[in-house]
Coordinates of C-alpha atoms and ligand atoms in Angstrom, one line a residue:
Chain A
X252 CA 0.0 -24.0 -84.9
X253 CA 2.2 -23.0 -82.1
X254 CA 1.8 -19.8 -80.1
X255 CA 3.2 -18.4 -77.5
X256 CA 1.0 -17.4 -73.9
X257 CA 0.9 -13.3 -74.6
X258 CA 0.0 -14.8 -78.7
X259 CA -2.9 -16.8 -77.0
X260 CA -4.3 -14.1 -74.6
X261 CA -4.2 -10.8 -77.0
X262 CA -6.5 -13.4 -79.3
X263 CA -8.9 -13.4 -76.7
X264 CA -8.6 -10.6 -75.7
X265 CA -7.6 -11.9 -72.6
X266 CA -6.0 -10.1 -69.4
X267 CA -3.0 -12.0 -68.1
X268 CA -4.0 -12.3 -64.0
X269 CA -1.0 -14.3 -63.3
X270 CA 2.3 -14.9 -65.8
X271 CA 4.7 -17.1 -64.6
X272 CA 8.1 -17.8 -65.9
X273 CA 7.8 -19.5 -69.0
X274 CA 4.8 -18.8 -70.0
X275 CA 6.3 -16.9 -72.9
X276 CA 8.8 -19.5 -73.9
X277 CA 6.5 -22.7 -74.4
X278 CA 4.3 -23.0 -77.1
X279 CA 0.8 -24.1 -76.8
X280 CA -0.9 -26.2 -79.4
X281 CA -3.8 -27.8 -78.1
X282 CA -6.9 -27.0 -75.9
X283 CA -9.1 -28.3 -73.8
X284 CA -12.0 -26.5 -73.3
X285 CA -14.5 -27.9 -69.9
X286 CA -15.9 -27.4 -66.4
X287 CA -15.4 -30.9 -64.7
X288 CA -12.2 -32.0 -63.9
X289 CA -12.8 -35.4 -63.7
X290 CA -13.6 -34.6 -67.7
X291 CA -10.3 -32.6 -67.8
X292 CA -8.4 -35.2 -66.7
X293 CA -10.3 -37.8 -68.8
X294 CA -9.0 -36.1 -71.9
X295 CA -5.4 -34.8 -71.0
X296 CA -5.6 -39.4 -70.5
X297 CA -6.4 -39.7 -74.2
X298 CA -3.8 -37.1 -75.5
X299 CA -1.6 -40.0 -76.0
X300 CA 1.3 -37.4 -73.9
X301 CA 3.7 -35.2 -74.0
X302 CA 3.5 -33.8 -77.9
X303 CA 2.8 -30.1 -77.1
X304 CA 1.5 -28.1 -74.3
X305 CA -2.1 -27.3 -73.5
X306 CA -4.1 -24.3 -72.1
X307 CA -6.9 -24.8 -70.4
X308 CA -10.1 -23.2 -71.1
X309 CA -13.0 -22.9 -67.9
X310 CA -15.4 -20.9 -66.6
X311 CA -14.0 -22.8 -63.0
X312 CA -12.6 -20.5 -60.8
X313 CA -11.7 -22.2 -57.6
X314 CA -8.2 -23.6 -56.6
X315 CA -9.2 -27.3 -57.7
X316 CA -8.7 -25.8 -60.8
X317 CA -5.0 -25.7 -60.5
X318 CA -4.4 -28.7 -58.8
X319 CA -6.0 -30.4 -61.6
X320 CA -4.4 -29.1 -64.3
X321 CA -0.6 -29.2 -62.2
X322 CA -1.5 -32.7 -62.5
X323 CA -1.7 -32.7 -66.1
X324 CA 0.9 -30.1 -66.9
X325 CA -1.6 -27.5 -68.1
X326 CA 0.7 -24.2 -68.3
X327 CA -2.2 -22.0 -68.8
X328 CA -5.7 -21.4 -67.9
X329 CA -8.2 -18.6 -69.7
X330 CA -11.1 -18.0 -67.3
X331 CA -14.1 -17.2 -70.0
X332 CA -16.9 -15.0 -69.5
X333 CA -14.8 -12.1 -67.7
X334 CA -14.7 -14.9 -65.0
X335 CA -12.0 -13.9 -61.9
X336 CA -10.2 -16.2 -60.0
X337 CA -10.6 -16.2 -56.0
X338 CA -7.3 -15.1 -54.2
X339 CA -6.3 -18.5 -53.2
X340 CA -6.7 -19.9 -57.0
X341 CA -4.3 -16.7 -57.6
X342 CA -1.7 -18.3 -54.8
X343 CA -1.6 -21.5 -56.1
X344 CA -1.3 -20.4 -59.6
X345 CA 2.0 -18.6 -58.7
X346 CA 3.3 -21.2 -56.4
X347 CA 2.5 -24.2 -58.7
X348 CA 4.5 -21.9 -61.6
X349 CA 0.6 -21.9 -63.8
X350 CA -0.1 -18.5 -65.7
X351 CA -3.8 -17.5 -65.4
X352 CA -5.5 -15.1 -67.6
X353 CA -9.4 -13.9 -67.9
X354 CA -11.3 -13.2 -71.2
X355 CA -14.8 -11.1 -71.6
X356 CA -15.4 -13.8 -74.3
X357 CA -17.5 -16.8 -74.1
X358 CA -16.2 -20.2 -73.8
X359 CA -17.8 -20.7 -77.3
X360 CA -16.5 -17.6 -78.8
X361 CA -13.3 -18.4 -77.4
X362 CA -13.3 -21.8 -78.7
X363 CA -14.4 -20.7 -81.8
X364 CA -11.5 -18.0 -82.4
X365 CA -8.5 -20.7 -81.5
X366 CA -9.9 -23.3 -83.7
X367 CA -9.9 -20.7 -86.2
X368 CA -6.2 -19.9 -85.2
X369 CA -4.9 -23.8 -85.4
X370 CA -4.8 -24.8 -82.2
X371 CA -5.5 -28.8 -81.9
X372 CA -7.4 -30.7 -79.6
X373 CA -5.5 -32.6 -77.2
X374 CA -4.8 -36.0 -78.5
X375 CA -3.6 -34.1 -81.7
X376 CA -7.6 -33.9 -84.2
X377 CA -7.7 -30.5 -86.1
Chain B
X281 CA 26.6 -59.1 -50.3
X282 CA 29.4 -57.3 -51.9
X283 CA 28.9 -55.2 -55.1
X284 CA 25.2 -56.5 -54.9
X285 CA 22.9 -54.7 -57.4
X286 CA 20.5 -51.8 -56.3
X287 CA 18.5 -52.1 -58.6
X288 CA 15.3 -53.0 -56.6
X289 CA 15.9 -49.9 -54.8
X290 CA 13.0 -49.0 -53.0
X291 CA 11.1 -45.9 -51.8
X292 CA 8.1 -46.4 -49.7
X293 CA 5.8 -43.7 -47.9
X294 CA 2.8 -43.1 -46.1
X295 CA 0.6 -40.2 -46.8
X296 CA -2.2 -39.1 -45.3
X297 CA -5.3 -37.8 -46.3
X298 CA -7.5 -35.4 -44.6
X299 CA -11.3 -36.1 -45.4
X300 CA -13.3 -32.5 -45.9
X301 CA -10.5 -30.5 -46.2
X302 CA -10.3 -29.3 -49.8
X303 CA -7.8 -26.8 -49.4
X304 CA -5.3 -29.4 -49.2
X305 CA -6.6 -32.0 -51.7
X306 CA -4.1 -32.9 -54.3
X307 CA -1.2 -32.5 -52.2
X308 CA -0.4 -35.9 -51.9
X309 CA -0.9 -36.6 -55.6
X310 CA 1.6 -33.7 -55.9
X311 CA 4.3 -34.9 -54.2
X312 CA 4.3 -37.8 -55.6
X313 CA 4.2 -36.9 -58.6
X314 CA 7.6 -34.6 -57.7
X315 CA 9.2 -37.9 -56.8
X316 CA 8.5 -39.2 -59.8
X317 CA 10.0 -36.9 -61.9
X318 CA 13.2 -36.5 -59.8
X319 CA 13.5 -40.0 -60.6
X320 CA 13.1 -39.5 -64.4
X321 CA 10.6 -41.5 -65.1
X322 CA 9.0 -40.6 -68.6
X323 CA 6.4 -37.3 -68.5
X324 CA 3.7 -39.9 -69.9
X325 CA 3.9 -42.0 -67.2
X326 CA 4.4 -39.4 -64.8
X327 CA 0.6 -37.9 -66.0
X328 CA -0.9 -41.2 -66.1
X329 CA 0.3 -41.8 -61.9
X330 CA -1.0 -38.6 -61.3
X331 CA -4.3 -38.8 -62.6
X332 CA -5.1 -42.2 -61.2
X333 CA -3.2 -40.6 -57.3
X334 CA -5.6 -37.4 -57.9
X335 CA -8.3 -39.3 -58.9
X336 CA -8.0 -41.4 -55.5
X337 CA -7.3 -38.4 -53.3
X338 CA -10.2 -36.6 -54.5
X339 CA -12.6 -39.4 -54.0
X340 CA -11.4 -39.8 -49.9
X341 CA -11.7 -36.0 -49.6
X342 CA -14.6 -36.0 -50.7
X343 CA -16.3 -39.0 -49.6
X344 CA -14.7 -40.7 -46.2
X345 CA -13.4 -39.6 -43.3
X346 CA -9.7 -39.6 -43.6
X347 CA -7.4 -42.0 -45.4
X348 CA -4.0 -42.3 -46.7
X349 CA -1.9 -43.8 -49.3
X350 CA 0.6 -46.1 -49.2
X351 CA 3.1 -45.9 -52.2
X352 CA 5.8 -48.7 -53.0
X353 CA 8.1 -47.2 -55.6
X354 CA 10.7 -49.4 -57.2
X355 CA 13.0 -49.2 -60.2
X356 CA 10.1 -50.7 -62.4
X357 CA 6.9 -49.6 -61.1
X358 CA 4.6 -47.5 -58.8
X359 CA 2.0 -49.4 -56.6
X360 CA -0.2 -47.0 -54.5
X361 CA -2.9 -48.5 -51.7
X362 CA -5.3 -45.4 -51.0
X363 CA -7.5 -47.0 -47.8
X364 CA -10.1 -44.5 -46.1
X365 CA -12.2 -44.8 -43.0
X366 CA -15.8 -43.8 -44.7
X367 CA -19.0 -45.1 -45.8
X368 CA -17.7 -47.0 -48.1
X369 CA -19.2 -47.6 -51.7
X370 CA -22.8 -49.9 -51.8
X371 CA -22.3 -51.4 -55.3
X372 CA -18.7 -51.3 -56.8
X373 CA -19.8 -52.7 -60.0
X374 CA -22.2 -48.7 -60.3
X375 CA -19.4 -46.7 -58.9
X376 CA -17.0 -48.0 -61.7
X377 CA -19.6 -47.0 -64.7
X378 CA -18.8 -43.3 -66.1
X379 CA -21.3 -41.3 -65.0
X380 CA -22.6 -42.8 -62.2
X381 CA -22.1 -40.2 -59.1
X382 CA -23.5 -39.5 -55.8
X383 CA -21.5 -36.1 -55.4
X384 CA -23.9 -33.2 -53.5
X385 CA -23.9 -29.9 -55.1
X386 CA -21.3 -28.4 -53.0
X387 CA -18.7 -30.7 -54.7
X388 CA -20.5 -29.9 -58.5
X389 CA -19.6 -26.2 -58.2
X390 CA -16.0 -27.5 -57.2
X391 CA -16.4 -29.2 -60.9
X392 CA -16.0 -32.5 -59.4
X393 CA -18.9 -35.1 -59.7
X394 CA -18.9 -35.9 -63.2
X395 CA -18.7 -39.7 -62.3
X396 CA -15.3 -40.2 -64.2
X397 CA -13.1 -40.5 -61.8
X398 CA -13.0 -44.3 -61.1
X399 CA -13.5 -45.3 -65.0
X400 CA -10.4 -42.3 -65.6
X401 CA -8.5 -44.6 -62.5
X402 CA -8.9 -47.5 -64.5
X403 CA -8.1 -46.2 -67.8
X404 CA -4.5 -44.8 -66.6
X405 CA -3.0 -47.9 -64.7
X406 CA -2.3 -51.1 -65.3
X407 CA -3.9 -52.9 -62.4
X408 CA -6.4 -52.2 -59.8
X409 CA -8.1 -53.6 -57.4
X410 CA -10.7 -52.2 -55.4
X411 CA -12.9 -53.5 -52.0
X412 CA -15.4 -51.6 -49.9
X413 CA -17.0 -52.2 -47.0
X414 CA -20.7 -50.2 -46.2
X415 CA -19.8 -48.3 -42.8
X416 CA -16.1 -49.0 -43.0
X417 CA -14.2 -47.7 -45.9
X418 CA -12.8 -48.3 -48.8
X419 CA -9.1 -49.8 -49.8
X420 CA -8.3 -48.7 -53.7
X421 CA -4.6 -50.3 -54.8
X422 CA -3.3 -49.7 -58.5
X423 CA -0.2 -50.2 -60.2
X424 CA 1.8 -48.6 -62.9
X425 CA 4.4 -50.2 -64.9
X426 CA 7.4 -47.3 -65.8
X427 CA 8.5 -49.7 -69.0
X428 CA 5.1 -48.1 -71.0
X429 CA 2.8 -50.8 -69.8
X430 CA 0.1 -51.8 -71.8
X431 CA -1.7 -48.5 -71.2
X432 CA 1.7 -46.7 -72.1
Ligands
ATP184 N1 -13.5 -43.5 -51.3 C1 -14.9 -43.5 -51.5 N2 -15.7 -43.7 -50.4 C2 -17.1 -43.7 -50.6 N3 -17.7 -43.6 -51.8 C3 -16.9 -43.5 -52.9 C4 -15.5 -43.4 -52.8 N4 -14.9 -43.3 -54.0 C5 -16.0 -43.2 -54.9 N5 -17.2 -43.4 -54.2 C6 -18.5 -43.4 -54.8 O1 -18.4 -43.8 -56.1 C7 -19.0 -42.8 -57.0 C8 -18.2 -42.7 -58.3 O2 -16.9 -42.2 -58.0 P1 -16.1 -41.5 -59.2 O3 -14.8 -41.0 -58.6 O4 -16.1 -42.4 -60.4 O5 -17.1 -40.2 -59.6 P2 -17.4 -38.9 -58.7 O6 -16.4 -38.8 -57.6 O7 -18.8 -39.0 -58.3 O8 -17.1 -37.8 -59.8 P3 -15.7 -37.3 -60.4 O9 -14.7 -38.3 -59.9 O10 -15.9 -37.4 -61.9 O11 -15.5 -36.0 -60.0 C9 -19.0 -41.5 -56.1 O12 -20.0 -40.6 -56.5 C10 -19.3 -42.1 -54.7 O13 -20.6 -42.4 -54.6
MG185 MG1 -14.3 -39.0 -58.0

């Protein structure tokens, strides 16, 4: 399963805070779903590289947030449980070219639905 | 020499490292991971060098003083020394088991703290070496083959 970032938000329900260019034109087809980075990064490690794209999935809302997923080429991040980013996470999304978007869902709900839809884990398990 | 190969071309730099100051952490690790890609080294790589540089530059913001890294790029490999002036880590052996953290709350509710960050450093490079002193600091060096290494 490959879907674009407006295909991944309307299934959550999601607003789009931030879309930057491109966000439209790569498809996503795994998640990672988690609240430490250190775990974030600990996966995107496993994913055995660059197959598809990721969206990341966090109840985070700080700017760490970013920076760790720039690192690992995360295009898109879903704040869950109506979560809003702080200004500065907003800034760095839009320098760092990273769309952000916030769902009333619950990470489980939300986890739940794109499993449902296809979407992978990263490393590539269904 | 005339005509002599450049193919040990070389690009060193020094970058520094603010302790404290989360607002810039990760910029290091950002730039270099820039470099790496205007040099076309492969996206795999590329994420593996900046997890273990992030990793690193996380760990002396949020642990030592200040610090900086020194990165040796050549046409084969990536060797970084990240040294910090900090307290410096009691038993090495602990710090390197996942899990094992010492990070205050403050830096939890950044999401960091999980105890992964050493064990993800090791997992994404080919060599490290690592050598703290209680009171001093800490000097953290890894490598990174480009060819695919055996972590490729
Ligand atoms: N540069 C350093 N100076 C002093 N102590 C350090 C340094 N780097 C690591 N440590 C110590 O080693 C422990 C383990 O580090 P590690 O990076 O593996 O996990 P963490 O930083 O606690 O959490 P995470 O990296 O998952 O966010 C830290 O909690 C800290 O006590
Ligand atoms: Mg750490």
């Amino acid at each position: 399963m490959h879907i674009i970032g407006a295909q991944l938000a309307e299934k959550l329900k999601a607003e789009m805070l931030v879309e930057a260019p491109g966000v439209n034109t790569v498809s996503f087809d795994s998640i990672v779903a988690c609240d430490m980075m250190s775990d974030l990064l600990s996966m995107m490690n496993h994913g055995g590289g660059d197959s598809g794209v990721s969206a990341l999935l966090t109840g985070l809302t700080n700017k760490q947030v970013v920076r760790t997923a720039e690192m690992v080429d995360i295009k898109l991040i879903v704040f869950a449980n109506g979560k809003r980013p702080l200004a500065e996470t907003i800034e760095l999304a839009e320098r760092c070219g990273i769309s952000l978007a916030s769902t009333e869902y619950t990470m489980f709900r939300s986890c739940g639905i794109l499993f449902e839809c296809g979407m992978k884990d990263v490393g590539g398990s269904n | 020499m005339s005509g002599g190969s450049d193919s040990e071309e070389k690009i060193r730099m020094q970058l520094p490292i603010r302790g404290g100051d989360f607002s810039k952490a990760g910029e290091a690790s950002s730039k270099i991971k820039n470099i790496l890609k205007q040099l076309g080294v492969s996206p795999a790589v590329i994420k593996r060098v900046a997890i273990a540089c992030f990793e690193s530059e996380i760990n002396i913001v949020a642990y030592a003083n200040k610090g900086q890294f020194s990165v040796d790029i050549t046409t084969g490999e990536i060797r970084v020394l990240a040294k910090d002036e900090g307290p410096g880590i009691e038993c090495v052996e602990m710090a390197m088991m996942e899990g094992f953290s010492t990070a205050p709350p403050e830096l939890r509710e950044m999401g960091f703290g999980a105890g992964m960050g050493l064990p993800n450093i090791k997992k994404a490079v080919d060599w490290m070496k690592i050598e703290s002193q209680v009171g001093v600091g800490t000097e953290l060096e890894f490598k990174i083959l480009f060819g695919g290494g055996e972590n490729g």
